Amino acid sequence: MRPKLEDVAKRANVSKTTVSRVLNNRGYLSQETITRVYQAMKELNYQPNIVARQLYQKKTQLIGLLFPTIANPFFGELSAELEKRLYNEGFKVLIGNSMNDPKKEADYLNQLLSKQVDGLIVGTHNQGIKEYNYEHLPVVAIDRNMNQDIPVIESDNYAGGVLATTYLIEQGAKKIIHTNGPITLDSPTKRRRLAYEDTMRQHGLTPITVTLDFNIPYHEKKQILTQIFYDHPDLEAIFASNDIDAALIMQIALELGKKLPADLLLVGYDGTKVIQNILPNLTTIVQPIEAIAQTAVDVLKARLNDRPTESEYVLPVSLKKGTT
Amino acid sequence: MRPKLEDVAKRANVSKTTVSRVLNNRGYLSQETITRVYQAMKELNYQPNIVARQLYQKKTQLIGLLFPTIANPFFGELSAELEKRLYNEGFKVLIGNSMNDPKKEADYLNQLLSKQVDGLIVGTHNQGIKEYNYEHLPVVAIDRNMNQDIPVIESDNYAGGVLATTYLIEQGAKKIIHTNGPITLDSPTKRRRLAYEDTMRQHGLTPITVTLDFNIPYHEKKQILTQIFYDHPDLEAIFASNDIDAALIMQIALELGKKLPADLLLVGYDGTKVIQNILPNLTTIVQPIEAIAQTAVDVLKARLNDRPTESEYVLPVSLKKGTT
DNA sequence: TTGTAGGCGTTATCAT
DNA sequence: ATGATAACGCCTACAA
């Protein structure tokens, strides 16, 4: 059997209270008692039961992270940064990859309501659960508008779109195509598209956005992207809404015998460390993952301590110039 | 205040026991009572407190995952696969990125001993904690020999090394260099190196392994790799012990004006989905991430139920032929 | 400086 | 078919 406080108490000839005090460094203790208690704990190989403590304290020191999937480098790196910071604040991290499954999302949200976690950092759509009143719940959203009551942390997607488009125009490109996901409500990439289209028009250019559905298989996506080059032989540049698509476009361009940047200018989006390592030449809009993580943690802490927060935090993006 | 069982009981004019029974579908209940209780739960917006339940059940249904960092695509994808499977088995996942910090590793191991988690899947070195007796603890290691008592799941690193080297030799290369991390005790990449060196010798070729320290900065690494081309102008092929290094080598070769595969053959290692997407042409040894995850979960379940397990599970790797 | 007793919210045993 | 009660292991008023 696992020893409990009581067992330690008996062996040290003191009460449970005293052992608890030794354990938590509270109140007055004689040095002798302290030594005896530690001795007993060691002999019994005692480990306090965290769950019992959590029940009493009504806190778990656990924060739930809910993202589509940490297999995606953006969410993987973000989760790692969040975990690091939360750990330093005394929290551990419970992770959920929703895979866009509303049932799973609801289940993880439920963790919060069941007091399994003290707070939640959410980066999914949570389609079905909007009706819940989150007003005083310690929840923070990243790049998603869940609900008016939930503060949102996001990088400046509109500015990113402007930055990318302006850069391409400055490089002399006129025929610039943008690839983006389907127009979903309030998705962050939607603002990148908007910025692209606005910027193009402001420069008297015609925006052309090619839609890539999120869930289409690799080969179909490649097919659609390849088609772009045939449909637009005078194409000068592409602004892709994420680096994975940019990588694929790079690939296709090379296969078609095009040289970057001579025959095609290319700008991606996200700028994760992984991609920066693997494709150091790719010009891309870099999201400030560390700042996002830090802000999310700060805001969550504010919510946990009933301090007021802004309802929105917009962080600046930057252009990383590669050779594409 | 959060309502508890007792509040629901009062409102429904029944006892706590009855409410608990309704909640857990146990024993005999009249339909009328069931309805009344559900009604009361709804009115009070009742959510059971998981922690209290955990205390009684002495189980948390939480599994800890301990890896260097999920920001690395291999661990990110592996963690995602593990989470998916554990979730389907009714577990949630607590994640720790040890960042090779022994203190943090020890802390997360402690979660297990404090009953915060029911089991642990570990992919870190856990240097300082070997002395602990894990004999009956539900711990599974991935690619790491922690301790004789802990079952290890790993892909066949030696076979992977043979596969890569043999492939390069079959393609006609004779001067083949291998890049690998420092020789640490029992690291999985060590067996890749061993296989490379054995295979080279078996074919009458001289193995040359270039050591890349794990923590050196990007530019220094690039420097070392670039140097290889100058030191070995007759170089025909490189077998890199991971895809990130392979990507960098690819990069350098292109910068030096070399064409792959004409001027250089290149094989990487890991074959994560991310890399397969971004560098579809890279020839690489693919680790069976899904099978590793499934095996780890199966073995952990066995340990949790006191069923016997093997002490080692070796899963097959495969060669993905690209154009490098 | 140390101990007693009650509570954290749930579940299960044993009655009724 | 339902209820009273004790337990899970810890922590803290309050008392001594």
XYZ file of C-alpha atoms (C1' of nucleotides) in Angstrom:
680
model
C 0.000 0.000 0.000
C 1.006 3.560 -0.621
C 1.769 5.267 2.640
C -0.330 8.259 3.525
C 0.117 11.143 5.881
C -1.244 9.088 8.718
C 1.331 6.366 8.269
C 4.125 8.877 8.360
C 2.570 10.457 11.428
C 2.432 7.174 13.288
C 5.968 6.259 12.488
C 7.248 9.665 13.551
C 5.052 9.669 16.622
C 3.334 12.911 15.734
C -0.048 13.888 14.380
C -1.105 14.180 10.775
C -1.188 17.930 11.215
C 2.452 18.051 12.102
C 3.427 15.987 9.123
C 1.373 18.214 6.891
C 3.089 21.231 8.387
C 6.498 19.775 7.740
C 5.458 18.959 4.219
C 4.293 22.487 3.535
C 6.711 24.415 5.697
C 4.002 26.052 7.708
C 3.729 27.188 11.297
C 6.115 26.501 14.153
C 8.024 23.257 14.159
C 10.853 22.099 16.347
C 13.901 21.079 14.437
C 13.776 17.705 16.064
C 10.248 17.032 14.865
C 11.138 18.101 11.370
C 14.015 15.698 11.266
C 11.934 12.848 12.648
C 9.180 13.453 10.131
C 11.533 13.614 7.182
C 13.142 10.468 8.436
C 9.804 8.692 8.553
C 8.858 9.944 5.103
C 12.058 8.649 3.705
C 11.731 5.269 5.383
C 8.240 4.817 4.064
C 9.060 6.318 0.707
C 6.174 8.652 1.164
C 4.784 10.708 -1.726
C 1.941 13.109 -1.055
C -1.182 12.479 -3.072
C -1.670 15.468 -5.313
C -5.285 14.703 -6.045
C -6.293 14.899 -2.399
C -4.537 18.201 -2.155
C -6.285 19.427 -5.293
C -9.643 18.506 -3.860
C -9.034 20.534 -0.778
C -7.482 23.489 -2.555
C -10.048 23.480 -5.329
C -7.252 24.038 -7.772
C -5.385 21.618 -9.960
C -2.592 23.850 -11.279
C -3.412 22.332 -14.639
C -4.064 24.339 -17.786
C -5.730 22.779 -20.797
C -4.419 23.513 -24.280
C -6.883 22.933 -27.060
C -5.600 23.123 -30.630
C -6.405 21.381 -33.894
C -3.240 19.291 -33.703
C 0.242 19.741 -32.346
C 1.483 17.752 -35.331
C 1.201 21.059 -37.192
C 4.466 22.903 -36.541
C 2.763 26.190 -35.773
C 0.694 24.656 -33.006
C 3.528 22.406 -31.955
C 5.895 25.310 -31.447
C 3.197 27.400 -29.847
C 2.293 24.603 -27.447
C 5.920 24.112 -26.532
C 6.300 27.820 -25.765
C 3.096 27.827 -23.756
C 4.134 24.777 -21.805
C 7.496 26.288 -20.964
C 5.974 29.467 -19.616
C 3.138 27.788 -17.790
C 5.553 25.392 -16.165
C 7.576 28.324 -14.891
C 4.409 29.701 -13.357
C 3.754 26.446 -11.569
C 1.260 24.950 -13.994
C 1.284 21.719 -15.873
C -0.338 21.293 -19.213
C -3.120 19.050 -20.391
C -3.255 18.806 -24.141
C -6.096 18.148 -26.535
C -5.873 17.847 -30.303
C -9.382 18.549 -31.374
C -8.805 17.588 -35.001
C -11.737 19.888 -35.667
C -14.032 17.391 -34.014
C -16.711 19.395 -32.172
C -17.413 16.473 -29.875
C -13.820 16.316 -28.758
C -13.698 20.054 -28.340
C -16.764 19.990 -26.160
C -15.259 17.196 -24.128
C -12.115 19.154 -23.423
C -14.045 22.291 -22.598
C -15.877 20.152 -20.145
C -12.620 19.464 -18.360
C -12.691 23.049 -17.325
C -16.226 22.952 -16.093
C -15.447 19.770 -14.188
C -12.579 21.489 -12.438
C -10.057 19.144 -13.970
C -8.157 22.170 -15.203
C -7.939 25.657 -13.766
C -7.937 27.358 -17.131
C -7.934 26.859 -20.857
C -6.037 28.220 -23.840
C -8.025 27.537 -26.943
C -7.116 27.700 -30.598
C -10.024 25.836 -32.163
C -13.372 26.802 -33.483
C -15.576 25.242 -30.858
C -18.511 25.393 -33.125
C -21.146 23.751 -31.032
C -20.462 25.259 -27.675
C -20.940 28.931 -28.208
C -24.079 29.036 -26.198
C -22.236 28.542 -22.959
C -21.649 31.571 -20.798
C -17.926 31.985 -20.401
C -18.059 35.318 -18.750
C -16.075 34.536 -15.691
C -14.219 31.501 -16.862
C -10.460 31.600 -17.211
C -10.319 30.985 -20.937
C -8.109 32.642 -23.495
C -8.452 32.207 -27.226
C -5.638 32.300 -29.719
C -6.492 33.513 -33.199
C -10.132 32.639 -32.790
C -13.143 34.650 -31.819
C -14.961 32.257 -29.558
C -17.264 34.559 -27.748
C -17.291 38.149 -26.635
C -16.379 37.207 -23.116
C -13.146 35.505 -24.127
C -10.055 37.592 -24.728
C -8.386 36.888 -28.051
C -4.666 36.887 -28.704
C -3.705 37.120 -32.306
C -0.973 38.286 -34.564
C -1.838 41.072 -36.930
C -3.087 39.056 -39.844
C -4.226 42.046 -41.822
C -0.845 43.729 -41.452
C 0.797 40.458 -42.485
C -1.233 40.385 -45.669
C -0.348 43.992 -46.398
C 3.303 43.352 -45.687
C 3.490 40.383 -48.026
C 1.570 42.003 -50.836
C 3.393 45.309 -50.610
C 6.724 43.527 -50.645
C 5.855 41.671 -53.808
C 4.630 44.845 -55.464
C 7.783 46.662 -54.441
C 9.804 43.904 -56.039
C 8.121 44.861 -59.276
C 5.468 42.163 -59.516
C 2.084 43.089 -60.950
C 0.410 39.767 -61.521
C 0.277 38.404 -58.003
C -1.892 35.475 -56.959
C -2.928 34.636 -53.429
C -3.763 31.173 -52.161
C -5.946 30.780 -49.117
C -8.293 28.402 -47.383
C -12.041 28.501 -47.715
C -13.762 31.583 -46.365
C -14.776 30.460 -42.939
C -16.252 32.800 -40.422
C -13.637 34.730 -38.517
C -10.735 32.553 -39.462
C -7.460 34.423 -39.095
C -6.384 33.646 -42.650
C -9.447 35.464 -43.903
C -7.908 38.749 -42.848
C -4.734 37.910 -44.718
C -6.798 37.482 -47.827
C -8.648 40.713 -47.228
C -5.407 42.601 -46.786
C -4.053 41.119 -49.994
C -7.130 42.093 -51.954
C -7.272 45.599 -50.499
C -3.599 46.206 -51.122
C -3.774 44.983 -54.680
C -6.674 47.276 -55.439
C -4.972 50.211 -53.786
C -2.157 49.712 -56.239
C -4.514 49.436 -59.142
C -3.907 45.709 -59.471
C -6.433 42.922 -59.772
C -6.500 40.481 -56.876
C -6.854 36.808 -57.736
C -7.387 34.481 -54.830
C -7.243 30.735 -55.339
C -9.117 28.762 -52.728
C -7.570 25.611 -51.329
C -9.897 23.578 -49.209
C -8.389 22.621 -45.906
C -8.949 18.918 -46.119
C -8.170 18.070 -49.706
C -5.523 15.414 -50.245
C -1.969 16.299 -51.148
C -2.178 15.336 -54.792
C -5.358 17.247 -55.431
C -3.859 20.326 -53.863
C -0.759 19.932 -55.986
C -2.974 19.585 -59.021
C -4.816 22.831 -58.279
C -1.606 24.716 -57.639
C 0.011 23.406 -60.798
C -2.993 24.518 -62.762
C -2.352 28.091 -61.638
C 0.811 28.218 -63.692
C -1.000 27.071 -66.803
C -3.958 29.377 -66.272
C -1.698 32.344 -65.677
C 1.411 32.073 -67.802
C 2.216 35.719 -67.062
C 2.238 35.048 -63.327
C 4.963 36.930 -61.488
C 4.386 36.213 -57.834
C 2.414 34.157 -55.337
C 1.509 35.016 -51.778
C 0.602 31.790 -49.996
C -1.354 31.951 -46.753
C 0.910 29.420 -45.062
C 4.392 28.026 -45.427
C 3.357 24.484 -46.212
C 1.498 25.658 -49.278
C 4.423 27.910 -50.121
C 6.748 24.927 -49.947
C 4.542 23.001 -52.300
C 4.380 25.922 -54.708
C 8.167 26.187 -54.598
C 8.345 22.516 -55.412
C 5.989 22.796 -58.359
C 7.740 25.862 -59.736
C 11.044 24.024 -59.683
C 9.478 21.032 -61.411
C 8.166 23.360 -64.099
C 11.702 24.569 -64.625
C 11.155 27.963 -63.050
C 13.846 29.637 -61.044
C 13.096 31.562 -57.872
C 13.171 34.519 -57.633
C 13.949 35.152 -61.289
C 10.799 33.553 -62.706
C 8.584 33.684 -59.661
C 8.457 35.597 -56.408
C 7.043 33.712 -53.465
C 6.017 34.735 -49.962
C 4.713 32.307 -47.352
C 3.123 32.772 -43.963
C 3.818 31.588 -40.409
C 7.580 31.425 -40.209
C 7.857 28.587 -37.733
C 11.333 27.616 -36.640
C 11.037 24.266 -38.348
C 10.272 25.776 -41.712
C 12.903 28.451 -41.259
C 15.383 25.659 -40.702
C 14.303 23.496 -43.569
C 13.617 26.211 -46.106
C 15.838 29.071 -44.988
C 15.440 30.775 -48.344
C 11.695 31.097 -48.210
C 10.504 34.659 -47.826
C 7.704 34.599 -45.326
C 5.622 36.502 -42.832
C 6.760 35.495 -39.372
C 4.207 35.188 -36.608
C 5.607 36.089 -33.174
C 4.994 32.720 -31.578
C 6.880 33.479 -28.387
C 5.088 36.769 -27.871
C 1.756 35.116 -28.525
C 2.551 32.462 -25.938
C 3.730 34.999 -23.398
C 0.678 37.182 -23.872
C -1.670 34.237 -23.637
C -0.106 33.184 -20.357
C -0.191 36.710 -18.954
C -3.801 37.205 -19.899
C -4.779 33.825 -18.541
C -3.104 34.620 -15.253
C -5.057 37.861 -15.126
C -8.288 35.967 -15.666
C -7.355 33.426 -13.034
C -6.854 36.221 -10.540
C -10.003 38.072 -11.543
C -8.027 40.943 -12.895
C -9.530 42.743 -15.879
C -8.147 42.126 -19.344
C -8.493 43.655 -22.750
C -10.781 41.796 -25.058
C -8.226 41.680 -27.840
C -4.444 41.628 -28.110
C -2.925 42.096 -31.530
C 0.758 41.345 -31.931
C 2.960 42.532 -34.778
C 4.231 40.253 -37.521
C 7.413 40.696 -39.494
C 8.683 39.989 -42.958
C 11.585 37.600 -43.201
C 13.315 38.203 -46.484
C 14.687 35.072 -48.036
C 15.673 34.669 -51.649
C 12.270 33.815 -53.042
C -20.924 28.729 -5.780
C -20.538 25.622 -7.867
C -23.364 23.258 -7.124
C -22.409 19.879 -5.765
C -24.139 16.575 -5.567
C -25.816 17.589 -2.385
C -27.391 20.670 -3.933
C -28.797 18.628 -6.753
C -30.061 16.105 -4.235
C -31.892 18.724 -2.230
C -33.496 20.281 -5.236
C -34.653 16.942 -6.548
C -35.776 15.802 -3.124
C -33.595 12.748 -3.111
C -30.358 11.717 -1.446
C -26.812 12.229 -2.673
C -26.633 8.519 -3.305
C -29.492 8.649 -5.726
C -28.020 11.525 -7.635
C -24.739 9.704 -7.862
C -26.566 6.651 -9.142
C -28.287 8.651 -11.827
C -25.011 10.211 -12.773
C -23.315 6.877 -13.162
C -26.226 4.797 -14.349
C -25.929 2.336 -11.538
C -28.483 0.300 -9.613
C -32.234 0.555 -9.690
C -33.820 3.895 -10.396
C -37.400 4.780 -11.143
C -37.858 6.652 -14.343
C -39.509 9.415 -12.447
C -36.537 9.935 -10.158
C -34.167 9.925 -13.073
C -36.127 12.647 -14.766
C -36.349 14.719 -11.637
C -32.637 14.455 -10.974
C -31.709 15.370 -14.510
C -34.066 18.270 -14.267
C -32.396 19.507 -11.096
C -28.919 19.070 -12.592
C -29.936 21.103 -15.558
C -31.505 23.843 -13.471
C -28.437 24.177 -11.321
C -26.076 23.746 -14.219
C -24.396 20.986 -12.297
C -21.015 19.604 -13.333
C -19.500 16.743 -11.371
C -16.144 17.473 -9.805
C -13.653 15.178 -11.463
C -11.031 15.617 -8.794
C -13.286 14.316 -6.059
C -14.048 11.334 -8.221
C -10.362 10.788 -8.881
C -9.628 10.803 -5.182
C -12.133 8.115 -4.509
C -11.275 6.009 -7.532
C -7.559 6.408 -7.033
C -7.237 6.922 -10.744
C -6.940 10.085 -12.764
C -7.278 8.706 -16.289
C -4.348 10.947 -17.105
C -1.197 9.805 -18.885
C 1.953 11.875 -18.823
C 4.000 12.320 -21.985
C 7.598 13.292 -21.448
C 9.632 14.268 -24.500
C 12.453 16.706 -25.202
C 10.095 19.070 -27.017
C 6.993 18.754 -29.123
C 8.307 21.632 -31.225
C 10.388 18.951 -32.944
C 8.140 17.471 -35.638
C 9.015 13.908 -34.765
C 7.898 14.319 -31.171
C 5.055 16.572 -32.211
C 3.623 13.992 -34.555
C 4.295 11.190 -32.127
C 2.577 13.068 -29.312
C -0.403 13.782 -31.519
C -0.725 10.096 -32.387
C -0.365 9.093 -28.763
C -2.947 11.625 -27.656
C -5.407 10.406 -30.249
C -5.117 6.815 -29.171
C -5.063 7.510 -25.460
C -8.129 9.679 -25.810
C -9.940 6.812 -27.489
C -9.043 4.642 -24.516
C -10.501 7.192 -22.142
C -7.291 8.918 -21.124
C -6.291 12.519 -21.308
C -2.742 13.614 -21.778
C -0.453 15.700 -19.634
C 2.536 16.916 -21.552
C 6.041 17.799 -20.484
C 8.818 19.132 -22.673
C 11.889 18.289 -20.696
C 14.255 20.266 -22.906
C 16.853 17.836 -21.590
C 16.587 19.437 -18.177
C 17.030 16.675 -15.586
C 15.238 18.735 -12.971
C 12.185 19.088 -15.126
C 12.306 15.420 -16.008
C 12.433 14.472 -12.366
C 9.545 16.770 -11.656
C 7.362 15.144 -14.260
C 8.296 11.682 -13.101
C 7.189 12.809 -9.731
C 3.731 13.413 -11.121
C 3.449 9.716 -11.477
C 4.595 8.972 -7.986
C 2.175 11.581 -6.664
C -0.672 9.886 -8.458
C -1.312 12.891 -10.626
C -1.069 10.615 -13.636
C -1.844 6.928 -13.969
C 1.046 6.236 -16.295
C 3.893 7.716 -18.227
C 5.267 7.497 -21.743
C 8.816 8.730 -21.730
C 11.163 9.669 -24.533
C 13.878 11.470 -22.612
C 17.071 10.436 -20.986
C 16.142 10.898 -17.345
C 19.709 10.901 -16.336
C 19.459 11.533 -12.650
C 16.593 9.311 -11.714
C 17.784 5.910 -12.675
C 18.117 4.793 -9.113
C 14.394 4.659 -8.613
C 12.749 1.279 -8.677
C 10.261 1.305 -11.519
C 9.525 -2.350 -11.394
C 5.797 -2.127 -11.046
C 5.196 1.331 -12.337
C 3.216 1.861 -15.505
C 5.964 3.480 -17.517
C 6.857 2.898 -21.135
C 9.936 4.288 -22.831
C 10.201 5.253 -26.456
C 13.608 4.941 -28.046
C 15.372 5.161 -24.706
C 16.713 2.549 -22.350
C 15.716 3.948 -19.017
C 15.988 0.957 -16.843
C 15.624 -2.780 -17.188
C 12.172 -2.697 -15.694
C 10.798 -0.353 -18.311
C 9.668 -1.730 -21.647
C 11.172 0.063 -24.624
C 9.429 0.762 -27.904
C 11.706 1.653 -30.736
C 11.974 1.538 -34.456
C 14.734 -0.581 -35.872
C 17.491 1.978 -35.937
C 20.133 -0.477 -36.964
C 18.047 -1.709 -39.883
C 17.415 1.901 -40.840
C 21.124 2.564 -40.980
C 21.673 -0.526 -43.080
C 18.806 0.394 -45.381
C 20.118 3.879 -46.006
C 23.712 2.856 -46.497
C 22.904 -0.097 -48.709
C 20.665 2.070 -50.846
C 23.428 4.587 -51.406
C 25.907 1.853 -52.238
C 23.470 0.280 -54.662
C 23.119 3.626 -56.385
C 26.809 3.391 -57.093
C 28.228 5.652 -54.410
C 31.483 4.688 -52.783
C 32.506 7.774 -50.872
C 29.619 8.093 -48.432
C 29.685 10.287 -45.356
C 27.430 9.953 -42.374
C 26.428 12.782 -40.055
C 25.308 12.006 -36.549
C 25.010 13.460 -33.087
C 27.535 12.942 -30.344
C 27.949 9.416 -29.093
C 25.748 9.403 -26.062
C 25.010 6.267 -24.166
C 22.214 4.268 -25.713
C 20.885 7.002 -27.923
C 18.902 5.558 -30.790
C 20.902 7.422 -33.399
C 23.992 5.639 -32.192
C 22.694 2.441 -33.726
C 22.136 4.198 -37.020
C 25.754 5.182 -37.013
C 26.856 1.690 -36.098
C 24.823 0.213 -38.924
C 26.313 2.682 -41.365
C 29.826 1.889 -40.294
C 29.283 -1.872 -40.342
C 27.641 -1.765 -43.735
C 30.371 0.360 -45.239
C 33.023 -2.028 -44.015
C 31.115 -5.050 -45.237
C 31.284 -3.515 -48.680
C 34.948 -2.763 -48.370
C 34.323 0.962 -47.988
C 35.677 3.353 -45.395
C 33.104 4.876 -43.072
C 33.469 8.555 -42.269
C 31.183 9.886 -39.593
C 30.949 13.603 -38.949
C 29.753 14.499 -35.495
C 27.268 17.314 -35.056
C 26.713 18.337 -31.500
C 23.072 18.525 -30.592
C 23.030 22.042 -29.270
C 25.251 23.951 -31.642
C 23.699 26.996 -33.287
C 22.435 26.895 -36.823
C 25.287 28.775 -38.419
C 27.957 26.714 -36.786
C 26.257 23.564 -37.940
C 26.018 24.944 -41.438
C 29.688 25.799 -41.267
C 30.671 22.275 -40.312
C 28.512 20.746 -42.996
C 29.816 23.089 -45.649
C 33.338 22.163 -44.677
C 32.579 18.550 -45.539
C 32.301 19.432 -49.204
C 35.690 21.133 -49.189
C 37.377 18.398 -47.185
C 35.961 15.719 -49.449
C 35.715 16.984 -53.015
C 35.179 13.430 -54.215
C 32.143 13.029 -52.003
C 29.331 11.091 -53.638
C 26.700 10.691 -50.968
C 25.628 11.676 -47.485
C 23.492 9.759 -45.048
C 22.193 12.201 -42.450
C 20.852 10.888 -39.182
C 17.807 13.129 -39.335
C 15.803 15.045 -41.893
C 16.531 18.492 -40.533
C 20.235 17.953 -41.093
C 19.446 16.443 -44.477
C 17.488 19.566 -45.406
C 20.390 21.741 -44.430
C 22.791 19.607 -46.439
C 20.465 19.835 -49.424
C 20.491 23.574 -49.021
C 24.246 23.790 -48.849
C 24.715 21.517 -51.837
C 22.423 23.704 -53.919
C 24.284 26.803 -52.815
C 27.513 25.168 -53.909
C 25.954 24.639 -57.301
C 25.548 20.903 -56.927
C 22.575 19.104 -58.408
C 20.843 16.310 -56.574
C 21.023 13.445 -57.305
C 23.517 13.949 -60.126
C 26.289 15.443 -58.003
C 25.259 14.172 -54.599
C 23.051 11.432 -53.229
C 21.324 12.210 -49.978
C 19.329 10.135 -47.516
C 17.729 11.538 -44.384
C 16.087 9.952 -41.389
C 12.708 10.181 -39.613
C 10.258 10.793 -42.420
C 7.764 12.876 -40.493
C 4.679 13.974 -42.369
C 5.747 17.602 -42.180
C 9.038 16.964 -43.871
C 7.453 14.653 -46.408
C 5.154 17.516 -47.291
C 7.746 20.221 -47.456
C 10.530 18.232 -49.041
C 8.713 15.514 -50.940
C 11.823 14.744 -52.946
C 14.012 13.893 -50.020
C 14.949 10.246 -49.845
C 14.648 9.221 -46.240
C 14.214 6.432 -43.746
C 10.689 6.577 -42.434
C 10.024 5.760 -38.817
C 6.616 4.158 -38.232
C 5.278 6.839 -35.944
C 1.746 5.491 -35.861
C 2.876 1.975 -35.070
C 5.185 3.276 -32.362
C 2.308 5.195 -30.813
C -0.056 2.261 -31.019
C 2.472 -0.111 -29.492
C 3.300 2.303 -26.711
C -0.365 2.622 -25.822
C -0.930 -1.125 -25.948
C 2.077 -1.838 -23.769
C 1.138 0.882 -21.323
C -2.349 -0.549 -21.033
C -0.832 -3.931 -20.309
C 1.303 -2.437 -17.547
C -1.680 -0.600 -16.114
C -3.562 -3.868 -15.887
C -0.627 -5.790 -14.495
C -0.382 -7.877 -17.586
C 3.116 -9.025 -18.553
C 4.924 -7.281 -21.402
C 8.013 -7.843 -23.443
C 10.963 -5.756 -22.415
C 11.560 -4.535 -25.947
C 9.488 -3.884 -29.050
C 11.309 -3.193 -32.287
C 9.289 -1.856 -35.194
C 10.353 -1.908 -38.825
C 11.417 1.200 -40.717
C 11.112 1.761 -44.447
C 12.953 3.564 -47.185
C 11.065 6.308 -48.932
C 12.679 6.884 -52.292
C 12.638 10.487 -53.378
C 14.832 11.987 -56.041
C 17.850 12.716 -53.886
C 5.031 23.783 19.478
C 1.581 20.186 18.571
C -3.088 17.803 18.275
C -8.324 17.247 17.332
C -11.896 17.466 14.293
C -14.207 18.639 10.205
C -14.441 19.427 5.415
C -13.111 19.290 0.189
C -17.066 16.309 -3.434
C -17.527 11.964 -4.853
C -18.681 6.770 -4.590
C -19.846 2.333 -2.457
C -21.495 -0.565 1.241
C -25.072 -1.748 3.869
C -29.464 -0.911 5.404
C -34.396 -0.198 4.806
C -36.011 1.832 -5.300
C -33.742 4.881 -2.113
C -31.022 6.676 1.962
C -27.417 7.118 5.796
C -22.776 6.765 6.431
C -18.049 6.069 5.865
C -14.186 6.417 3.077
C -10.603 8.436 -0.519
C -5.922 11.581 1.500
C -5.038 16.018 2.461
C -5.351 20.705 4.763
C -6.579 24.207 8.193
C -9.450 26.387 12.107
C -9.347 26.056 16.540
C -7.922 24.257 20.766
C -4.484 22.933 24.064
